[in-house]
PDB file of C-alpha atoms in Angstrom:
ATOM      1  CA  MET A   1     -59.729  18.554  12.825  1.00 47.00           C
ATOM      2  CA  THR A   2     -58.425  21.465  14.935  1.00 57.00           C
ATOM      3  CA  ALA A   3     -56.485  20.485  18.041  1.00 84.00           C
ATOM      4  CA  PHE A   4     -58.125  21.400  21.338  1.00 91.00           C
ATOM      5  CA  VAL A   5     -56.585  24.364  23.169  1.00 93.00           C
ATOM      6  CA  PRO A   6     -57.659  25.266  26.723  1.00 95.00           C
ATOM      7  CA  LYS A   7     -59.081  28.795  26.968  1.00 96.00           C
ATOM      8  CA  GLN A   8     -56.460  29.679  29.618  1.00 95.00           C
ATOM      9  CA  CYS A   9     -53.545  28.667  27.381  1.00 93.00           C
ATOM     10  CA  ILE A  10     -51.198  31.544  26.514  1.00 88.00           C
ATOM     11  CA  PRO A  11     -50.333  31.455  22.786  1.00 83.00           C
ATOM     12  CA  LEU A  12     -46.713  30.621  22.135  1.00 72.00           C
ATOM     13  CA  ASN A  13     -44.797  33.614  20.829  1.00 69.00           C
ATOM     14  CA  PRO A  14     -41.093  34.509  21.036  1.00 61.00           C
ATOM     15  CA  VAL A  15     -41.658  37.711  22.994  1.00 62.00           C
ATOM     16  CA  PHE A  16     -43.619  36.083  25.815  1.00 65.00           C
ATOM     17  CA  PHE A  17     -41.335  33.060  25.807  1.00 65.00           C
ATOM     18  CA  THR A  18     -38.404  35.435  26.350  1.00 67.00           C
ATOM     19  CA  GLN A  19     -40.275  37.039  29.246  1.00 67.00           C
ATOM     20  CA  LEU A  20     -40.614  33.591  30.801  1.00 78.00           C
ATOM     21  CA  SER A  21     -36.838  33.429  31.250  1.00 86.00           C
ATOM     22  CA  GLY A  22     -36.298  37.158  31.821  1.00 88.00           C
ATOM     23  CA  ASP A  23     -32.680  38.148  31.289  1.00 92.00           C
ATOM     24  CA  THR A  24     -31.309  34.874  32.666  1.00 95.00           C
ATOM     25  CA  THR A  25     -29.984  33.787  29.261  1.00 95.00           C
ATOM     26  CA  LYS A  26     -28.008  37.040  29.093  1.00 95.00           C
ATOM     27  CA  GLN A  27     -26.733  36.563  32.648  1.00 97.00           C
ATOM     28  CA  ILE A  28     -25.429  33.091  31.795  1.00 98.00           C
ATOM     29  CA  ALA A  29     -23.868  34.421  28.569  1.00 98.00           C
ATOM     30  CA  GLU A  30     -21.973  37.018  30.592  1.00 97.00           C
ATOM     31  CA  HIS A  31     -20.710  34.304  32.950  1.00 97.00           C
ATOM     32  CA  LEU A  32     -19.507  32.186  30.011  1.00 97.00           C
ATOM     33  CA  LEU A  33     -17.241  34.973  28.803  1.00 96.00           C
ATOM     34  CA  LYS A  34     -15.620  35.243  32.237  1.00 95.00           C
ATOM     35  CA  LEU A  35     -14.571  31.591  32.047  1.00 96.00           C
ATOM     36  CA  ILE A  36     -12.551  31.817  28.809  1.00 96.00           C
ATOM     37  CA  PRO A  37      -9.683  34.033  27.622  1.00 94.00           C
ATOM     38  CA  ALA A  38     -10.700  37.376  26.122  1.00 92.00           C
ATOM     39  CA  ILE A  39     -11.846  36.995  22.522  1.00 93.00           C
ATOM     40  CA  PRO A  40      -8.971  38.275  20.367  1.00 91.00           C
ATOM     41  CA  THR A  41      -9.020  40.342  17.196  1.00 89.00           C
ATOM     42  CA  GLY A  42      -9.643  38.221  14.126  1.00 92.00           C
ATOM     43  CA  SER A  43     -11.931  35.755  15.895  1.00 95.00           C
ATOM     44  CA  ILE A  44     -14.701  34.137  13.872  1.00 96.00           C
ATOM     45  CA  ILE A  45     -17.578  33.270  16.190  1.00 97.00           C
ATOM     46  CA  HIS A  46     -20.679  31.100  15.893  1.00 98.00           C
ATOM     47  CA  ASP A  47     -23.631  32.105  18.072  1.00 98.00           C
ATOM     48  CA  ASN A  48     -25.388  28.752  17.799  1.00 98.00           C
ATOM     49  CA  ALA A  49     -29.139  28.577  18.604  1.00 96.00           C
ATOM     50  CA  CYS A  50     -28.796  32.326  19.062  1.00 94.00           C
ATOM     51  CA  GLY A  51     -32.329  33.219  20.133  1.00 90.00           C
ATOM     52  CA  THR A  52     -32.768  36.973  20.187  1.00 88.00           C
ATOM     53  CA  GLY A  53     -29.053  37.555  20.649  1.00 92.00           C
ATOM     54  CA  ALA A  54     -28.151  37.307  24.338  1.00 94.00           C
ATOM     55  CA  MET A  55     -24.772  35.723  23.585  1.00 96.00           C
ATOM     56  CA  THR A  56     -23.825  38.190  20.866  1.00 95.00           C
ATOM     57  CA  GLU A  57     -24.938  41.091  23.053  1.00 94.00           C
ATOM     58  CA  ALA A  58     -22.811  39.825  25.947  1.00 95.00           C
ATOM     59  CA  ILE A  59     -19.783  39.520  23.640  1.00 94.00           C
ATOM     60  CA  MET A  60     -20.190  43.080  22.385  1.00 92.00           C
ATOM     61  CA  GLU A  61     -20.801  44.572  25.841  1.00 91.00           C
ATOM     62  CA  THR A  62     -17.816  42.728  27.309  1.00 88.00           C
ATOM     63  CA  ARG A  63     -15.549  44.185  24.638  1.00 81.00           C
ATOM     64  CA  VAL A  64     -16.870  47.695  25.295  1.00 75.00           C
ATOM     65  CA  ASN A  65     -16.560  47.309  29.066  1.00 76.00           C
ATOM     66  CA  THR A  66     -12.939  46.166  28.776  1.00 73.00           C
ATOM     67  CA  GLY A  67     -12.013  49.055  26.488  1.00 69.00           C
ATOM     68  CA  VAL A  68     -11.732  47.027  23.288  1.00 69.00           C
ATOM     69  CA  GLU A  69     -12.952  48.934  20.256  1.00 64.00           C
ATOM     70  CA  THR A  70     -14.749  46.658  17.840  1.00 60.00           C
ATOM     71  CA  THR A  71     -14.363  47.651  14.207  1.00 59.00           C
ATOM     72  CA  PRO A  72     -16.344  45.981  11.396  1.00 55.00           C
ATOM     73  CA  HIS A  73     -13.442  43.616  10.668  1.00 60.00           C
ATOM     74  CA  ASP A  74     -12.207  43.083  14.229  1.00 85.00           C
ATOM     75  CA  ILE A  75     -14.341  40.049  14.943  1.00 91.00           C
ATOM     76  CA  THR A  76     -16.962  38.283  12.852  1.00 93.00           C
ATOM     77  CA  ILE A  77     -20.098  36.650  14.236  1.00 95.00           C
ATOM     78  CA  PHE A  78     -22.429  34.204  12.502  1.00 96.00           C
ATOM     79  CA  ALA A  79     -25.756  33.667  14.281  1.00 96.00           C
ATOM     80  CA  THR A  80     -28.150  30.781  13.608  1.00 97.00           C
ATOM     81  CA  ASP A  81     -31.475  29.550  14.972  1.00 95.00           C
ATOM     82  CA  ILE A  82     -34.533  27.581  13.833  1.00 93.00           C
ATOM     83  CA  VAL A  83     -37.271  29.932  15.070  1.00 87.00           C
ATOM     84  CA  ARG A  84     -37.963  32.412  12.267  1.00 88.00           C
ATOM     85  CA  PRO A  85     -39.629  35.166  14.377  1.00 84.00           C
ATOM     86  CA  VAL A  86     -36.657  35.011  16.744  1.00 85.00           C
ATOM     87  CA  ILE A  87     -34.251  35.355  13.820  1.00 90.00           C
ATOM     88  CA  GLU A  88     -36.101  38.444  12.622  1.00 90.00           C
ATOM     89  CA  GLN A  89     -35.782  39.974  16.099  1.00 87.00           C
ATOM     90  CA  MET A  90     -32.083  39.142  16.098  1.00 90.00           C
ATOM     91  CA  ARG A  91     -31.591  40.830  12.717  1.00 92.00           C
ATOM     92  CA  LYS A  92     -33.431  43.921  13.872  1.00 91.00           C
ATOM     93  CA  ARG A  93     -31.376  44.183  17.067  1.00 90.00           C
ATOM     94  CA  ALA A  94     -28.138  43.624  15.166  1.00 90.00           C
ATOM     95  CA  ASP A  95     -28.968  46.445  12.752  1.00 91.00           C
ATOM     96  CA  GLU A  96     -29.941  48.807  15.549  1.00 92.00           C
ATOM     97  CA  LYS A  97     -26.841  48.070  17.617  1.00 89.00           C
ATOM     98  CA  LYS A  98     -24.470  47.742  14.636  1.00 86.00           C
ATOM     99  CA  TRP A  99     -23.191  44.342  15.747  1.00 88.00           C
ATOM    100  CA  PRO A 100     -20.479  42.800  13.499  1.00 85.00           C
ATOM    101  CA  LEU A 101     -22.727  40.036  12.243  1.00 88.00           C
ATOM    102  CA  GLU A 102     -21.789  38.394   8.994  1.00 88.00           C
ATOM    103  CA  ALA A 103     -25.127  36.631   8.829  1.00 87.00           C
ATOM    104  CA  VAL A 104     -28.226  35.704  10.831  1.00 90.00           C
ATOM    105  CA  GLU A 105     -29.581  32.538   9.283  1.00 94.00           C
ATOM    106  CA  PHE A 106     -32.304  29.961   9.701  1.00 95.00           C
ATOM    107  CA  MET A 107     -30.238  26.836  10.293  1.00 96.00           C
ATOM    108  CA  PRO A 108     -30.701  23.755  12.498  1.00 96.00           C
ATOM    109  CA  SER A 109     -27.834  23.187  14.917  1.00 97.00           C
ATOM    110  CA  GLU A 110     -27.915  19.512  13.907  1.00 97.00           C
ATOM    111  CA  ALA A 111     -27.315  20.334  10.214  1.00 97.00           C
ATOM    112  CA  LEU A 112     -25.017  23.335   9.953  1.00 97.00           C
ATOM    113  CA  THR A 113     -23.966  24.271   6.415  1.00 97.00           C
ATOM    114  CA  PHE A 114     -20.720  26.002   7.391  1.00 98.00           C
ATOM    115  CA  LEU A 115     -17.442  24.571   6.100  1.00 98.00           C
ATOM    116  CA  ASP A 116     -15.221  22.427   8.312  1.00 98.00           C
ATOM    117  CA  GLY A 117     -13.008  24.498  10.598  1.00 98.00           C
ATOM    118  CA  SER A 118     -14.937  27.736  10.109  1.00 98.00           C
ATOM    119  CA  PHE A 119     -14.872  29.116  13.672  1.00 98.00           C
ATOM    120  CA  THR A 120     -12.440  30.018  16.422  1.00 98.00           C
ATOM    121  CA  HIS A 121     -15.280  30.057  18.962  1.00 98.00           C
ATOM    122  CA  SER A 122     -18.657  28.302  19.095  1.00 98.00           C
ATOM    123  CA  PHE A 123     -21.176  29.293  21.758  1.00 98.00           C
ATOM    124  CA  THR A 124     -24.322  27.243  22.418  1.00 98.00           C
ATOM    125  CA  ASN A 125     -25.940  29.025  25.330  1.00 97.00           C
ATOM    126  CA  LEU A 126     -28.811  27.082  26.953  1.00 95.00           C
ATOM    127  CA  GLY A 127     -29.717  25.353  23.732  1.00 94.00           C
ATOM    128  CA  ILE A 128     -28.380  21.832  23.396  1.00 96.00           C
ATOM    129  CA  MET A 129     -30.502  20.415  26.230  1.00 93.00           C
ATOM    130  CA  VAL A 130     -33.685  21.016  24.201  1.00 88.00           C
ATOM    131  CA  MET A 131     -32.401  19.514  20.954  1.00 91.00           C
ATOM    132  CA  ASP A 132     -33.768  16.076  20.119  1.00 85.00           C
ATOM    133  CA  ARG A 133     -30.626  15.240  18.117  1.00 94.00           C
ATOM    134  CA  ASP A 134     -28.113  16.558  20.612  1.00 96.00           C
ATOM    135  CA  ILE A 135     -25.269  14.302  19.444  1.00 97.00           C
ATOM    136  CA  ASP A 136     -25.732  15.479  15.860  1.00 98.00           C
ATOM    137  CA  ALA A 137     -25.614  19.085  17.086  1.00 98.00           C
ATOM    138  CA  ALA A 138     -22.405  18.384  19.025  1.00 98.00           C
ATOM    139  CA  LYS A 139     -20.872  16.759  15.927  1.00 98.00           C
ATOM    140  CA  GLN A 140     -21.579  19.932  13.972  1.00 98.00           C
ATOM    141  CA  ILE A 141     -20.016  22.097  16.673  1.00 98.00           C
ATOM    142  CA  TYR A 142     -16.879  19.964  16.594  1.00 98.00           C
ATOM    143  CA  ARG A 143     -16.745  19.841  12.784  1.00 98.00           C
ATOM    144  CA  THR A 144     -17.102  23.584  12.286  1.00 98.00           C
ATOM    145  CA  LEU A 145     -14.459  24.532  14.876  1.00 98.00           C
ATOM    146  CA  LYS A 146     -10.910  25.247  13.812  1.00 98.00           C
ATOM    147  CA  LYS A 147      -8.176  23.145  15.404  1.00 97.00           C
ATOM    148  CA  GLY A 148      -7.468  24.785  18.743  1.00 96.00           C
ATOM    149  CA  GLY A 149     -10.907  26.423  18.698  1.00 98.00           C
ATOM    150  CA  ILE A 150     -13.095  26.679  21.788  1.00 98.00           C
ATOM    151  CA  ALA A 151     -16.660  25.412  22.196  1.00 98.00           C
ATOM    152  CA  VAL A 152     -18.637  26.800  25.129  1.00 98.00           C
ATOM    153  CA  LEU A 153     -21.973  25.225  26.012  1.00 98.00           C
ATOM    154  CA  SER A 154     -24.341  25.852  28.899  1.00 98.00           C
ATOM    155  CA  ILE A 155     -27.370  23.962  30.188  1.00 97.00           C
ATOM    156  CA  TRP A 156     -29.707  24.559  33.085  1.00 95.00           C
ATOM    157  CA  ASP A 157     -29.054  22.433  36.160  1.00 95.00           C
ATOM    158  CA  LYS A 158     -32.509  20.894  36.711  1.00 89.00           C
ATOM    159  CA  PRO A 159     -34.405  23.632  34.799  1.00 90.00           C
ATOM    160  CA  LEU A 160     -36.852  25.290  37.157  1.00 91.00           C
ATOM    161  CA  PRO A 161     -39.823  25.636  34.750  1.00 91.00           C
ATOM    162  CA  VAL A 162     -39.563  21.931  33.950  1.00 91.00           C
ATOM    163  CA  GLN A 163     -39.436  21.002  37.636  1.00 93.00           C
ATOM    164  CA  ALA A 164     -42.580  23.010  38.360  1.00 94.00           C
ATOM    165  CA  VAL A 165     -44.402  21.664  35.296  1.00 93.00           C
ATOM    166  CA  THR A 166     -43.434  18.109  36.258  1.00 92.00           C
ATOM    167  CA  ALA A 167     -44.944  18.570  39.733  1.00 93.00           C
ATOM    168  CA  ALA A 168     -48.205  19.769  38.191  1.00 94.00           C
ATOM    169  CA  HIS A 169     -48.220  17.056  35.533  1.00 92.00           C
ATOM    170  CA  LEU A 170     -47.894  14.284  38.125  1.00 90.00           C
ATOM    171  CA  ALA A 171     -50.713  15.787  40.189  1.00 91.00           C
ATOM    172  CA  VAL A 172     -53.332  16.557  37.531  1.00 91.00           C
ATOM    173  CA  ARG A 173     -52.594  13.644  35.182  1.00 84.00           C
ATOM    174  CA  PRO A 174     -52.151  10.688  37.556  1.00 73.00           C
ATOM    175  CA  GLU A 175     -53.623   8.358  34.952  1.00 71.00           C
ATOM    176  CA  GLY A 176     -50.405   8.833  32.987  1.00 62.00           C
ATOM    177  CA  THR A 177     -51.074  10.639  29.723  1.00 62.00           C
ATOM    178  CA  GLN A 178     -48.032  10.816  27.512  1.00 71.00           C
ATOM    179  CA  ILE A 179     -45.307  12.847  29.181  1.00 75.00           C
ATOM    180  CA  PRO A 180     -44.779  16.331  27.723  1.00 81.00           C
ATOM    181  CA  PRO A 181     -41.612  16.465  25.585  1.00 78.00           C
ATOM    182  CA  ALA A 182     -40.207  19.237  27.789  1.00 75.00           C
ATOM    183  CA  ILE A 183     -40.307  16.970  30.849  1.00 78.00           C
ATOM    184  CA  LYS A 184     -38.441  14.239  28.983  1.00 72.00           C
ATOM    185  CA  ARG A 185     -35.722  16.723  28.006  1.00 74.00           C
ATOM    186  CA  GLY A 186     -35.609  18.188  31.518  1.00 77.00           C
ATOM    187  CA  GLY A 187     -33.451  15.286  32.673  1.00 82.00           C
ATOM    188  CA  PHE A 188     -30.538  16.333  30.462  1.00 91.00           C
ATOM    189  CA  ASP A 189     -27.621  17.046  32.823  1.00 94.00           C
ATOM    190  CA  ASP A 190     -23.860  17.633  32.919  1.00 96.00           C
ATOM    191  CA  THR A 191     -23.195  13.885  32.712  1.00 96.00           C
ATOM    192  CA  ASN A 192     -25.151  13.715  29.450  1.00 95.00           C
ATOM    193  CA  LEU A 193     -23.330  16.753  28.109  1.00 97.00           C
ATOM    194  CA  ARG A 194     -19.902  15.376  28.999  1.00 97.00           C
ATOM    195  CA  MET A 195     -20.708  12.062  27.326  1.00 97.00           C
ATOM    196  CA  ILE A 196     -21.940  13.757  24.164  1.00 97.00           C
ATOM    197  CA  LEU A 197     -18.925  16.051  23.849  1.00 98.00           C
ATOM    198  CA  HIS A 198     -16.541  13.152  24.419  1.00 97.00           C
ATOM    199  CA  THR A 199     -18.402  10.985  21.900  1.00 97.00           C
ATOM    200  CA  VAL A 200     -18.022  13.531  19.091  1.00 98.00           C
ATOM    201  CA  GLY A 201     -14.280  13.963  19.607  1.00 97.00           C
ATOM    202  CA  PHE A 202     -13.636  16.569  22.288  1.00 97.00           C
ATOM    203  CA  ARG A 203     -10.970  15.439  24.745  1.00 91.00           C
ATOM    204  CA  SER A 204     -10.141  18.592  26.702  1.00 94.00           C
ATOM    205  CA  ILE A 205     -13.391  19.391  28.528  1.00 97.00           C
ATOM    206  CA  GLU A 206     -13.707  21.570  31.633  1.00 97.00           C
ATOM    207  CA  PHE A 207     -16.950  21.965  33.601  1.00 97.00           C
ATOM    208  CA  GLN A 208     -17.978  24.941  35.704  1.00 96.00           C
ATOM    209  CA  HIS A 209     -21.119  25.750  37.698  1.00 96.00           C
ATOM    210  CA  THR A 210     -22.850  29.129  37.662  1.00 97.00           C
ATOM    211  CA  TYR A 211     -26.327  30.582  38.111  1.00 97.00           C
ATOM    212  CA  ALA A 212     -28.726  33.322  37.064  1.00 97.00           C
ATOM    213  CA  VAL A 213     -31.372  35.140  39.084  1.00 97.00           C
ATOM    214  CA  LEU A 214     -34.833  35.324  37.555  1.00 95.00           C
ATOM    215  CA  GLU A 215     -37.103  38.150  38.709  1.00 94.00           C
ATOM    216  CA  VAL A 216     -40.828  37.491  38.282  1.00 93.00           C
ATOM    217  CA  ASN A 217     -43.450  40.232  38.623  1.00 91.00           C
ATOM    218  CA  ASP A 218     -46.484  37.925  38.744  1.00 91.00           C
ATOM    219  CA  LEU A 219     -45.727  34.371  39.847  1.00 93.00           C
ATOM    220  CA  ARG A 220     -49.125  33.004  38.866  1.00 94.00           C
ATOM    221  CA  LYS A 221     -48.937  34.477  35.366  1.00 92.00           C
ATOM    222  CA  TRP A 222     -45.406  33.110  35.017  1.00 93.00           C
ATOM    223  CA  ALA A 223     -46.603  29.641  36.089  1.00 95.00           C
ATOM    224  CA  SER A 224     -49.487  29.797  33.603  1.00 94.00           C
ATOM    225  CA  ALA A 225     -47.059  30.698  30.810  1.00 92.00           C
ATOM    226  CA  ALA A 226     -44.751  27.833  31.751  1.00 93.00           C
ATOM    227  CA  TRP A 227     -47.691  25.409  31.822  1.00 95.00           C
ATOM    228  CA  SER A 228     -48.886  26.736  28.440  1.00 93.00           C
ATOM    229  CA  PHE A 229     -45.502  26.309  26.775  1.00 89.00           C
ATOM    230  CA  LEU A 230     -44.245  23.148  28.479  1.00 90.00           C
ATOM    231  CA  GLY A 231     -47.212  21.321  29.966  1.00 91.00           C
ATOM    232  CA  CYS A 232     -48.953  20.080  26.835  1.00 90.00           C
ATOM    233  CA  PRO A 233     -48.758  16.251  26.761  1.00 86.00           C
ATOM    234  CA  ALA A 234     -47.391  14.493  23.697  1.00 83.00           C
ATOM    235  CA  THR A 235     -50.962  13.534  22.761  1.00 86.00           C
ATOM    236  CA  GLY A 236     -52.192  17.143  22.909  1.00 89.00           C
ATOM    237  CA  TRP A 237     -54.414  19.128  25.279  1.00 92.00           C
ATOM    238  CA  THR A 238     -57.872  17.839  26.233  1.00 91.00           C
ATOM    239  CA  ALA A 239     -60.977  19.384  27.787  1.00 92.00           C
ATOM    240  CA  LYS A 240     -59.891  17.838  31.068  1.00 92.00           C
ATOM    241  CA  ASP A 241     -56.746  19.997  30.973  1.00 93.00           C
ATOM    242  CA  GLU A 242     -58.949  23.070  30.706  1.00 95.00           C
ATOM    243  CA  ASP A 243     -60.921  21.957  33.769  1.00 95.00           C
ATOM    244  CA  SER A 244     -57.773  21.236  35.801  1.00 96.00           C
ATOM    245  CA  TRP A 245     -55.828  24.308  34.613  1.00 97.00           C
ATOM    246  CA  GLU A 246     -56.160  26.385  37.777  1.00 97.00           C
ATOM    247  CA  LEU A 247     -55.288  23.372  39.933  1.00 97.00           C
ATOM    248  CA  ALA A 248     -52.114  22.858  37.884  1.00 97.00           C
ATOM    249  CA  ILE A 249     -51.156  26.512  38.393  1.00 98.00           C
ATOM    250  CA  ASP A 250     -51.854  26.231  42.143  1.00 98.00           C
ATOM    251  CA  ILE A 251     -49.492  23.265  42.341  1.00 97.00           C
ATOM    252  CA  MET A 252     -46.784  25.058  40.368  1.00 97.00           C
ATOM    253  CA  VAL A 253     -46.989  28.182  42.533  1.00 97.00           C
ATOM    254  CA  GLU A 254     -46.828  26.072  45.698  1.00 97.00           C
ATOM    255  CA  TYR A 255     -43.800  24.223  44.296  1.00 96.00           C
ATOM    256  CA  LEU A 256     -42.024  27.478  43.456  1.00 96.00           C
ATOM    257  CA  GLU A 257     -42.763  29.039  46.857  1.00 95.00           C
ATOM    258  CA  LYS A 258     -41.046  26.069  48.516  1.00 95.00           C
ATOM    259  CA  TYR A 259     -38.085  26.161  46.115  1.00 94.00           C
ATOM    260  CA  LYS A 260     -34.766  26.693  47.893  1.00 91.00           C
ATOM    261  CA  GLY A 261     -33.764  29.624  45.687  1.00 93.00           C
ATOM    262  CA  TYR A 262     -37.103  31.453  46.054  1.00 95.00           C
ATOM    263  CA  GLN A 263     -37.274  34.922  47.640  1.00 95.00           C
ATOM    264  CA  LYS A 264     -40.069  37.476  47.970  1.00 93.00           C
ATOM    265  CA  LEU A 265     -39.210  41.082  47.085  1.00 92.00           C
ATOM    266  CA  GLY A 266     -42.534  42.766  47.822  1.00 79.00           C
ATOM    267  CA  ASP A 267     -45.262  44.196  45.545  1.00 84.00           C
ATOM    268  CA  GLY A 268     -45.861  40.650  44.305  1.00 83.00           C
ATOM    269  CA  ARG A 269     -42.372  40.360  42.849  1.00 92.00           C
ATOM    270  CA  VAL A 270     -40.172  37.348  43.571  1.00 95.00           C
ATOM    271  CA  THR A 271     -36.765  36.087  42.527  1.00 96.00           C
ATOM    272  CA  VAL A 272     -35.608  32.525  41.982  1.00 95.00           C
ATOM    273  CA  ILE A 273     -32.064  31.258  41.537  1.00 96.00           C
ATOM    274  CA  MET A 274     -31.532  29.202  38.378  1.00 95.00           C
ATOM    275  CA  PRO A 275     -28.284  27.178  38.468  1.00 96.00           C
ATOM    276  CA  ALA A 276     -26.500  26.136  35.294  1.00 97.00           C
ATOM    277  CA  HIS A 277     -23.660  23.908  34.097  1.00 97.00           C
ATOM    278  CA  VAL A 278     -21.023  25.218  31.685  1.00 98.00           C
ATOM    279  CA  ALA A 279     -18.774  23.073  29.504  1.00 98.00           C
ATOM    280  CA  ILE A 280     -15.643  24.512  27.878  1.00 98.00           C
ATOM    281  CA  ALA A 281     -14.174  22.182  25.283  1.00 98.00           C
ATOM    282  CA  ALA A 282     -11.117  22.704  23.082  1.00 97.00           C
ATOM    283  CA  LYS A 283     -10.646  20.998  19.726  1.00 97.00           C
TER     284      LYS A 283
END
């Protein structure tokens, strides 16, 4: 039996999902690199849960902007993710931009196949907070780092799409259908991250706070995309969700317009500030 899908639901695809977050992942990646020493020649880097390559792109641009010429053997980057279309986009971008990638592989963060002590740097940019087995992922980060290596992880501070979806969920599903998985994961915070990193063996952990600015051209379309990707309850969509779809979007838009970091730019465009936590941990 085919699962019910509301007619307003935007099909999940990597391109539109990327548009949902704009260039905020790249902005956070750029901030991460400002918080650690410059990546030296000979570094072996893991871009963990790489997406379409925001972290790798930030690394390469930072080196160019600081006058460091990157030769094929200067640094080595391994990129991994579990979304195959995203991996294909990453490979294409890497070829076009001639990034020094050793490999772009389909690989769960919770079950890395790299040898112990493989990397000098491990970056997990806005990824660990959506992993069901976050402790297993952190164990793999620790295991695959060299002694003295640096792990850098970022998470959203109360992720805005999840906040807006939660407001709509509570309003249109007061009878309490099973909570969407995204809402459950939306409570992952810096306290959780600190505990996880400490549990797997990291002892030197520093936390920083940063933010990105998301520009949205059509707030209602953005809200509908967020509801499509994050609002589906654990039990699946129903015909009632189709009937209440526009109400859910109304509630999300109202929530966003009252958000402290919300600002109108004109021509329908708005910006919202998206704060994030950063953990820097040395092995």
